[in-house]
Coordinates of C-alpha atoms and ligand atoms in Angstrom, one line a residue:
X1 CA 14.4 12.2 -15.7
X2 CA 11.8 12.9 -18.4
X3 CA 11.2 16.6 -19.2
X4 CA 7.7 16.0 -17.9
X5 CA 8.9 15.3 -14.4
X6 CA 11.5 18.1 -14.4
X7 CA 8.7 20.5 -15.2
X8 CA 6.2 19.2 -12.7
X9 CA 6.5 22.1 -10.3
X10 CA 6.2 24.6 -13.1
X11 CA 3.3 22.7 -14.6
X12 CA 1.4 22.6 -11.3
X13 CA 2.2 26.3 -10.6
X14 CA 0.7 27.1 -14.1
X15 CA -2.4 25.0 -13.4
X16 CA -2.9 26.8 -10.1
X17 CA -2.4 30.2 -11.7
X18 CA -5.1 29.3 -14.2
X19 CA -7.7 27.8 -11.9
X20 CA -6.8 29.4 -8.6
X21 CA -6.0 26.1 -6.8
X22 CA -5.8 22.3 -7.1
X23 CA -7.0 19.8 -4.6
X24 CA -4.6 18.0 -2.3
X25 CA -5.6 14.8 -4.0
X26 CA -4.7 16.0 -7.5
X27 CA -1.4 17.4 -6.2
X28 CA -0.5 14.1 -4.5
X29 CA -1.5 12.1 -7.6
X30 CA 0.7 14.3 -9.9
X31 CA 3.6 14.3 -7.5
X32 CA 3.7 10.6 -6.9
X33 CA 3.3 9.7 -10.6
X34 CA 6.4 11.8 -11.3
X35 CA 8.2 10.5 -8.3
X36 CA 7.8 6.8 -9.2
X37 CA 8.4 7.4 -12.9
X38 CA 11.9 8.5 -12.0
X39 CA 12.9 4.9 -11.0
X40 CA 13.9 3.1 -7.9
X41 CA 13.3 4.9 -4.6
X42 CA 13.9 1.9 -2.4
X43 CA 16.7 0.6 -0.3
X44 CA 19.4 1.9 2.1
X45 CA 20.7 4.4 -0.4
X46 CA 17.2 5.4 -1.6
X47 CA 14.5 7.4 0.0
X48 CA 12.8 4.6 2.1
X49 CA 13.1 0.9 2.7
X50 CA 10.2 -1.6 2.8
X51 CA 9.8 -5.0 4.5
X52 CA 10.7 -7.2 1.5
X53 CA 13.9 -5.2 1.0
X54 CA 14.8 -5.7 4.7
X55 CA 14.7 -9.5 4.5
X56 CA 13.8 -12.3 2.1
X57 CA 11.8 -13.8 5.0
X58 CA 9.0 -11.4 4.5
X59 CA 8.2 -12.5 0.9
X60 CA 8.9 -16.1 1.7
X61 CA 6.4 -16.2 4.5
X62 CA 3.8 -14.5 2.3
X63 CA 4.5 -17.1 -0.3
X64 CA 3.8 -19.8 2.3
X65 CA 0.7 -18.1 3.5
X66 CA -0.6 -18.0 -0.1
X67 CA 0.4 -21.7 -0.7
X68 CA -1.3 -22.7 2.5
X69 CA -4.7 -21.1 1.7
X70 CA -4.5 -22.3 -1.9
X71 CA -3.9 -25.9 -0.8
X72 CA -6.6 -25.9 1.8
X73 CA -9.0 -24.3 -0.8
X74 CA -8.5 -27.5 -2.8
X75 CA -5.8 -26.3 -5.2
X76 CA -8.1 -24.5 -7.5
X77 CA -7.1 -24.5 -11.2
X78 CA -5.7 -21.4 -12.9
X79 CA -5.2 -19.3 -9.8
X80 CA -3.3 -16.1 -10.5
X81 CA -0.8 -14.2 -8.4
X82 CA -1.5 -10.5 -8.6
X83 CA 0.7 -7.9 -6.9
X84 CA -0.1 -4.1 -6.7
X85 CA 2.8 -1.8 -6.9
X86 CA 5.6 -4.4 -6.6
X87 CA 8.5 -2.0 -6.3
X88 CA 11.7 -3.9 -7.2
X89 CA 9.8 -7.2 -7.5
X90 CA 11.6 -8.6 -4.5
X91 CA 8.5 -9.7 -2.5
X92 CA 7.1 -11.5 -5.6
X93 CA 10.5 -13.3 -6.3
X94 CA 10.8 -14.4 -2.7
X95 CA 7.2 -15.6 -2.6
X96 CA 7.5 -17.5 -5.9
X97 CA 10.5 -19.3 -4.6
X98 CA 8.6 -20.7 -1.5
X99 CA 5.5 -21.4 -3.6
X100 CA 7.5 -23.4 -6.1
X101 CA 8.7 -25.8 -3.4
X102 CA 5.0 -26.9 -3.2
X103 CA 4.7 -27.1 -7.0
X104 CA 2.5 -24.0 -7.0
X105 CA 3.5 -21.9 -10.0
X106 CA 0.7 -19.4 -10.7
X107 CA 0.6 -16.9 -13.5
X108 CA 1.9 -13.6 -12.3
X109 CA 0.3 -10.2 -13.0
X110 CA 1.8 -6.9 -11.8
X111 CA -0.3 -3.8 -11.6
X112 CA 2.3 -1.0 -11.9
X113 CA 2.3 2.4 -13.5
X114 CA 6.0 3.2 -13.4
X115 CA 7.9 2.1 -16.6
X116 CA 11.2 2.3 -14.8
X117 CA 10.0 0.0 -12.0
X118 CA 8.4 -2.4 -14.5
X119 CA 11.9 -2.9 -15.9
X120 CA 13.3 -3.9 -12.5
X121 CA 10.2 -6.1 -11.8
X122 CA 10.7 -7.9 -15.1
X123 CA 14.3 -8.7 -14.0
X124 CA 13.1 -10.1 -10.7
X125 CA 10.2 -12.2 -12.1
X126 CA 10.8 -13.0 -15.7
X127 CA 7.3 -14.2 -16.7
X128 CA 5.3 -11.4 -15.1
X129 CA 2.7 -9.7 -17.2
X130 CA 2.0 -6.0 -16.6
X131 CA -1.3 -4.1 -16.1
X132 CA -1.9 -0.3 -15.7
X133 CA -4.9 -0.5 -13.5
X134 CA -6.8 -3.2 -11.5
X135 CA -9.8 -3.0 -13.9
X136 CA -7.6 -4.8 -16.5
X137 CA -7.2 -7.9 -14.3
X138 CA -9.1 -10.7 -16.0
X139 CA -12.4 -11.7 -14.5
X140 CA -11.9 -15.4 -15.1
X141 CA -9.8 -17.0 -12.3
X142 CA -9.3 -17.2 -8.5
X143 CA -6.9 -14.4 -7.5
X144 CA -4.2 -14.3 -4.8
X145 CA -3.5 -10.6 -4.4
X146 CA -0.7 -8.9 -2.5
X147 CA -0.3 -5.2 -1.7
X148 CA 2.7 -4.1 0.4
X149 CA 3.0 -0.4 0.9
X150 CA 0.8 0.2 -2.1
X151 CA -2.4 1.8 -0.7
X152 CA -0.4 4.4 1.2
X153 CA 0.9 5.9 -2.1
X154 CA -2.6 6.5 -3.4
X155 CA -3.9 10.1 -3.4
X156 CA -6.0 11.3 -0.4
X157 CA -8.6 14.0 -0.4
X158 CA -8.4 16.2 2.7
X159 CA -11.4 18.0 4.1
X160 CA -10.8 20.8 6.6
X161 CA -13.1 22.4 9.1
X162 CA -13.3 26.2 9.0
X163 CA -15.5 28.7 10.9
X164 CA -17.9 28.5 7.9
X165 CA -18.1 24.7 7.6
X166 CA -16.1 21.9 6.0
X167 CA -14.1 22.7 2.8
X168 CA -11.9 20.7 0.5
X169 CA -8.3 21.3 1.3
X170 CA -6.5 22.7 -1.7
X171 CA -3.0 23.7 -2.8
X172 CA -2.3 27.3 -3.8
X173 CA 0.9 29.4 -4.4
X174 CA 1.9 31.5 -1.4
X175 CA 2.9 34.9 -2.8
X176 CA 3.5 33.2 -6.1
X177 CA 6.7 31.5 -4.8
X178 CA 5.8 28.4 -2.8
X179 CA 3.1 25.7 -2.7
X180 CA 0.9 25.8 0.3
X181 CA -2.3 24.0 1.5
X182 CA -5.3 26.0 2.5
X183 CA -9.1 25.5 2.8
X184 CA -10.8 25.8 -0.6
X185 CA -14.2 27.3 -1.5
X186 CA -16.3 24.1 -2.0
X187 CA -18.6 23.2 0.9
X188 CA -18.0 19.6 2.0
X189 CA -20.1 19.2 5.1
X190 CA -22.3 16.3 3.8
X191 CA -19.4 14.0 3.2
X192 CA -17.9 14.3 6.7
X193 CA -19.3 11.6 9.0
X194 CA -21.7 13.0 11.6
X195 CA -19.4 12.0 14.5
X196 CA -16.6 14.3 13.2
X197 CA -18.7 17.2 11.9
X198 CA -18.3 19.4 15.0
X199 CA -14.6 18.9 15.2
X200 CA -12.9 22.3 16.1
X201 CA -11.4 24.4 13.3
X202 CA -9.0 23.6 11.7
X203 CA -9.4 19.8 11.8
X204 CA -8.7 17.6 8.8
X205 CA -10.7 14.6 7.7
X206 CA -9.2 12.3 5.0
X207 CA -10.7 10.0 2.4
X208 CA -9.0 8.0 -0.3
X209 CA -11.4 7.4 -3.2
X210 CA -8.7 5.7 -5.2
X211 CA -8.1 3.1 -2.5
X212 CA -11.8 2.5 -2.0
X213 CA -12.5 2.0 -5.7
X214 CA -9.5 -0.4 -6.1
X215 CA -10.6 -2.4 -3.1
X216 CA -14.2 -2.6 -4.2
X217 CA -13.2 -3.7 -7.7
X218 CA -10.8 -6.5 -6.4
X219 CA -13.3 -7.6 -3.8
X220 CA -15.8 -8.1 -6.7
X221 CA -13.4 -10.4 -8.5
X222 CA -12.7 -12.5 -5.4
X223 CA -16.4 -12.8 -4.7
X224 CA -17.0 -14.0 -8.2
X225 CA -14.1 -16.4 -8.7
X226 CA -12.6 -17.1 -5.3
X227 CA -9.3 -16.1 -3.9
X228 CA -7.7 -14.0 -1.1
X229 CA -5.9 -10.7 -0.7
X230 CA -3.2 -9.6 1.7
X231 CA -2.6 -6.0 2.5
X232 CA 0.4 -4.8 4.5
X233 CA 0.7 -1.1 5.3
X234 CA 0.7 1.5 8.0
X235 CA -2.6 2.9 8.8
X236 CA -5.4 3.3 11.3
X237 CA -7.9 0.8 12.6
X238 CA -10.4 3.3 14.0
X239 CA -11.6 6.2 11.9
X240 CA -10.2 9.5 13.1
X241 CA -9.3 13.2 12.5
X242 CA -6.0 14.6 11.4
X243 CA -3.7 14.9 8.4
X244 CA -1.5 11.8 7.8
X245 CA 0.0 13.1 4.6
X246 CA 3.8 12.9 4.8
X247 CA 6.8 13.2 2.5
X248 CA 9.9 11.1 2.9
X249 CA 13.2 11.7 1.1
X250 CA 16.6 10.0 2.0
X251 CA 14.9 8.5 5.1
X252 CA 14.0 12.0 6.5
X253 CA 10.6 13.7 6.7
X254 CA 10.1 16.7 4.4
X255 CA 7.3 19.3 3.7
X256 CA 4.8 17.4 1.5
X257 CA 4.0 20.5 -0.5
X258 CA 7.5 21.5 -1.5
X259 CA 9.3 20.0 -4.4
X260 CA 6.5 17.9 -5.9
X261 CA 7.8 14.7 -7.5
X262 CA 11.1 14.8 -5.6
X263 CA 10.0 12.7 -2.6
X264 CA 7.5 10.0 -1.8
X265 CA 4.1 11.3 -0.6
X266 CA 2.1 8.9 1.5
X267 CA -0.9 8.9 3.8
X268 CA -2.1 6.4 6.4
X269 CA -4.4 3.6 5.1
X270 CA -7.9 3.5 6.4
X271 CA -8.2 -0.2 7.2
X272 CA -11.8 0.2 8.5
X273 CA -12.9 1.4 5.1
X274 CA -11.1 -1.4 3.2
X275 CA -12.5 -4.0 5.5
X276 CA -16.1 -2.6 5.1
X277 CA -15.8 -2.6 1.3
X278 CA -14.9 -6.3 1.4
X279 CA -17.8 -7.0 3.7
X280 CA -20.1 -5.3 1.2
X281 CA -19.1 -8.0 -1.2
X282 CA -19.7 -10.7 1.4
X283 CA -16.1 -11.6 1.8
X284 CA -14.4 -12.8 4.9
X285 CA -12.3 -10.1 6.7
X286 CA -9.3 -11.3 8.8
X287 CA -7.5 -8.7 10.9
X288 CA -6.1 -6.1 10.8
X289 CA -3.4 -7.5 13.1
X290 CA 0.0 -6.1 13.8
X291 CA 2.7 -7.2 11.3
X292 CA 4.9 -8.4 14.2
X293 CA 2.3 -10.8 15.6
X294 CA 1.3 -12.0 12.1
X295 CA 4.9 -12.8 11.2
X296 CA 5.5 -14.6 14.5
X297 CA 2.3 -16.7 14.0
X298 CA 3.6 -17.7 10.5
X299 CA 6.9 -18.9 12.0
X300 CA 9.4 -16.1 11.4
X301 CA 11.5 -17.1 14.4
X302 CA 11.9 -20.7 13.2
X303 CA 12.8 -19.4 9.7
X304 CA 15.4 -17.0 11.2
X305 CA 17.0 -19.9 13.0
X306 CA 17.1 -22.1 9.9
X307 CA 18.6 -19.3 7.8
X308 CA 21.1 -18.4 10.5
X309 CA 22.2 -22.1 10.9
X310 CA 22.8 -22.4 7.2
X311 CA 24.7 -19.0 7.0
X312 CA 26.3 -18.5 10.5
X313 CA 28.4 -15.5 9.3
X314 CA 25.1 -13.7 8.6
X315 CA 23.3 -14.7 11.9
X316 CA 23.5 -11.2 13.5
X317 CA 22.3 -9.5 10.3
X318 CA 19.3 -12.0 10.1
X319 CA 18.4 -11.4 13.8
X320 CA 18.5 -7.6 13.2
X321 CA 16.3 -8.0 10.1
X322 CA 13.8 -10.2 12.1
X323 CA 13.7 -7.6 14.9
X324 CA 13.1 -4.7 12.4
X325 CA 10.1 -6.6 10.9
X326 CA 8.6 -7.9 14.1
X327 CA 9.5 -5.6 17.1
X328 CA 7.6 -2.5 18.1
X329 CA 10.8 -0.5 17.8
X330 CA 10.8 -1.4 14.1
X331 CA 7.8 -2.0 11.9
X332 CA 6.1 -4.6 14.0
X333 CA 3.3 -2.5 15.6
X334 CA 3.1 0.4 13.2
X335 CA 2.4 -1.9 10.2
X336 CA -0.8 -3.9 10.0
X337 CA -1.8 -6.9 8.0
X338 CA -5.4 -7.3 6.7
X339 CA -6.6 -10.3 4.7
X340 CA -9.7 -10.5 2.6
X341 CA -10.9 -13.8 1.3
X342 CA -13.8 -15.6 -0.3
X343 CA -16.4 -16.6 2.3
X344 CA -16.1 -20.3 1.2
X345 CA -12.3 -20.4 1.3
X346 CA -10.7 -21.7 4.5
X347 CA -9.8 -19.3 7.3
X348 CA -6.4 -17.6 6.5
X349 CA -3.4 -18.3 8.8
X350 CA -2.0 -15.9 11.4
X351 CA -5.1 -14.0 12.4
X352 CA -6.0 -15.3 15.9
X353 CA -9.3 -13.6 16.8
X354 CA -8.0 -12.1 20.0
X355 CA -5.3 -10.3 18.1
X356 CA -7.6 -8.4 15.9
X357 CA -7.4 -4.6 16.3
X358 CA -10.1 -2.0 16.1
Ligands
SAH401 N1 5.5 -3.0 -2.8 C1 6.9 -2.5 -2.9 C2 6.9 -1.0 -3.4 C3 6.2 0.0 -2.6 S1 6.3 1.6 -3.2 C4 7.7 -2.8 -1.7 O1 7.1 -3.1 -0.7 O2 8.9 -2.7 -1.7 C5 4.8 1.8 -4.1 C6 4.7 1.0 -5.4 O3 3.4 1.3 -6.0 C7 5.7 1.4 -6.5 O4 6.0 0.3 -7.2 C8 4.9 2.4 -7.3 O5 5.4 2.6 -8.6 C9 3.5 1.8 -7.3 N2 2.3 2.6 -7.5 C10 2.1 3.8 -6.9 N3 0.9 4.3 -7.4 C11 0.4 3.4 -8.2 C12 -0.8 3.3 -9.0 N4 -1.8 4.3 -8.9 N5 -1.0 2.2 -9.8 C13 -0.1 1.2 -9.8 N6 1.1 1.3 -9.1 C14 1.3 2.3 -8.3

């Protein structure tokens, strides 16, 4: 652990002492930067597990989805594979393997801020190039972009209704000993949509400016040069009220304001906002649909059978992994899949119109 991370709580406490408070968004940003800088949080022995770590089938099916849309788009030259927050690099490695079977070997760009995770990603995909921010992605080629559990890690702003109007929610020190969220001083009424403005106190309305700017930036590149983007995450398909900020450590929920940098802070993704930003760039929006129905449409059941037949001793394990990805008791309903693509590219697979949510 770098001294910087070890001292995060002390640094934030000092900052609060100086300025009175910091916004929930700044707190979340600092906490997650320190958290991911520490290294690998994933897997059974880590803090949380993600779809690509549950089964190779997840990344393989995404690789096939990308290959399919690329082929039907006429195999455009110089198409790049871009992944946002690739974790251990498992999804990309699995996707590359299925793409290669169709002689599709795109250049790989990883947008990743954590040095420790970059090292793992370089082991998984030897030729990957690394970028700090999406603005560094070159503006010269069609892009196939993947983001699994990336947007939920981005900092949310929280606005809270009080008896004297909407305020930014901020973090303070409770009696100088403990971090605590409370309504701040700044009036925020204008940025709360009219439909929620009269919500009873204390209601919380969230926005994620970081997610919106990343989405708008990427949509601009797809509009200019072609391509598609696949987003998998938990989130909502209708705008609403309520805090979705949560902390997870060792697979258990924790207080998001305690021990900054020691656990993963996430918030639900606003799929409506992401889809609307893509529409503003005249892109096609497919979904969001539930992850379970999307994986079934892509043939996860046939793939489970093929893998089980080739490795019978692992058949039970594969069936359990398939259920965890697909069924509502696992990730199947909570997680959603949204695709964004150039309007002149073919319709992406797996998004039957009648399955679209919200
Ligand atoms: N996609 C992976 C990992 C999800 S965890 C999987 O599904 O297993 C979130 C990932 O996003 C981590 O790799 C983390 O380091 C990265 N990340 C978080 N905030 C980021 C930011 N602002 N810019 C780039 N990467 C970020």
